[in-house]
Amino acid sequence: MLQFAERAVDEIVFTNRGRHMDDLEKAVLRGTLRRKTYKEIAKELECSDSHLREVGSELWKIISEELGDKISKSNLRSELEKLQVSICSSDCVQQIDSVIYSGEPRDNSGVSPKSNCQRHDLSQMPELGAFYDRASELDTLKTWILQEQCRIIALMGISGIGKTQLARQLVEQIQSEFESVIWRSLEHAPPFAQLEADFIQVFCSPQPEDASAEKKKELPLIQYLQKHRCLIILDDIHNLCCPGELAGKYKPGYEPYKSFFRKIRTLPHQSCLILMGWEHPRDCLPLKKHSSGVGTMQLKGLDPLSTEALLRETELENREQWQMLNLYEGNPFWLKSVVFQIQELEIEPTNISSEHSLLLPENVKDNLQEQFDRLSPQEQQVLHLLAQAEEPVNLGQLLQNQTIEASNSINALHSLCDRSLIERKNKRYSVSPAIKQALHLHDSQKKGY
């Protein structure tokens, strides 16, 4: 009851006054619902009960205007209980059959166990296999979203590293905290107007037949996210960005996304937007890892214990082959693809004992080449320089190369880091064996070898 009441009253205050409840209003509401007197609430807050009476009187007035009934401290709880019953009976029960939900556990009758007023559309959330331990990353994301009220989160990483699995696990653990959860893939890069219409249809449909014209009128998406607590996951966000440029530049015609992301980042609301992809629009990334309601997480490979769990699942018994697979740096997609090839062809570990004879299955190669094709000319130059170096290179060594201007080198280096195509450790930069091998094959293919 308390959680429903806080959200409902906060929405009423926002709708009528254009702001959320302040701390005193929240304290008066909670105390009233717990049947405390103004004097008891004031004692806890160490303030005057007369001031709290004024705060309460104004709050009851706002609620009365919205509900059309006289609300006071004495009848608040009973009126909000009626409101909760009314919403869940006349709204949710009628709409339950229209909720699109994929992946929610159901009982033997096929009915979802959820009974609250949630509109979820997870029809585009992929079905995935085993989830390998990402406890630290999960805890960080949950802290950002549930405790720090992060408004927008960029979940970055090279293809196959496990972004989608992590996001799916996150959704399963926190979806009950939101009125609506929607997962969308931007694989085909829909115009923003199309995506907005899609979301609003989920939020508003179906409308009761006798809904007033005012209720039927569609609001801009940002206003729905202000009025309701929503979690939105946008996968394949890199498809909004222009290939052949440094990471994060919008394609022509996709500037409305920029405006929407800016509103998500700067306007007050209770919702959260998670963006996943190989690269992200520049304006979505904060100047530091986590600040001002914006969080950035760049996902790395699995740790050794999780990698071992993955390999045990594949039933690859030869421990020598396990050692060789360290060259794939914990990327689940790479590891599973390589193991499948080893098992299908019965390859001996002595035949793939170094990075110079590294296995690179076609699906891994094609995936990396697709990412290479998105690079700007200066990124391609810097990536080749790093791939040709026998040891990790520091910035000074890179800038000694006279074929690229210093500022272009630094910008390209930054962009390649954002794309997770190079590694940075102890102020030195390097390229992983798998990416070196894919880059070599990519060059050979372009030359027609």
Short mmCIF file of C-alpha atoms in Angstrom, two decimals, residues 140-146 149-156 170 174 231-234 237 264-265 271-277 280 284-286 289-290 293-298:
data_model
loop_
_atom_site.label_atom_id
_atom_site.label_comp_id
_atom_site.label_asym_id
_atom_site.label_seq_id
_atom_site.Cartn_x
_atom_site.Cartn_y
_atom_site.Cartn_z
CA THR A 140 26.44 -1.86 -9.87
CA LEU A 141 23.56 -1.56 -12.34
CA LYS A 142 20.94 -2.20 -9.66
CA THR A 143 22.53 0.43 -7.41
CA TRP A 144 22.54 2.99 -10.23
CA ILE A 145 18.90 2.32 -11.13
CA LEU A 146 17.16 1.57 -7.83
CA GLN A 149 17.78 6.85 -9.75
CA CYS A 150 20.04 6.87 -12.81
CA ARG A 151 18.10 8.21 -15.80
CA ILE A 152 20.19 6.86 -18.66
CA ILE A 153 22.78 4.07 -18.72
CA ALA A 154 25.14 3.17 -21.57
CA LEU A 155 26.06 -0.52 -21.52
CA MET A 156 28.97 -0.82 -23.94
CA LEU A 170 18.92 -7.33 -14.77
CA ILE A 174 14.19 -5.52 -11.10
CA LEU A 231 12.35 0.89 -17.72
CA ILE A 232 13.27 0.97 -21.42
CA ILE A 233 16.05 -1.11 -22.98
CA LEU A 234 17.24 -0.15 -26.47
CA ILE A 237 22.02 1.43 -30.41
CA ILE A 264 15.88 11.87 -20.58
CA ARG A 265 19.18 13.09 -19.15
CA SER A 271 12.18 6.26 -15.45
CA CYS A 272 15.42 4.70 -16.71
CA LEU A 273 16.72 4.18 -20.24
CA ILE A 274 19.39 1.53 -20.92
CA LEU A 275 21.28 1.76 -24.22
CA MET A 276 23.32 -1.21 -25.46
CA GLY A 277 25.64 -1.49 -28.42
CA HIS A 280 26.84 5.02 -28.38
CA CYS A 284 24.71 9.84 -24.03
CA LEU A 285 28.14 9.44 -22.45
CA PRO A 286 29.13 11.44 -19.34
CA LYS A 289 32.17 6.97 -15.64
CA HIS A 290 29.05 7.84 -13.63
CA GLY A 293 22.08 10.62 -13.56
CA VAL A 294 24.13 9.06 -16.37
CA GLY A 295 26.06 5.80 -15.99
CA THR A 296 28.51 4.11 -18.36
CA MET A 297 29.57 0.48 -18.08
CA GLN A 298 32.05 -0.98 -20.55
#
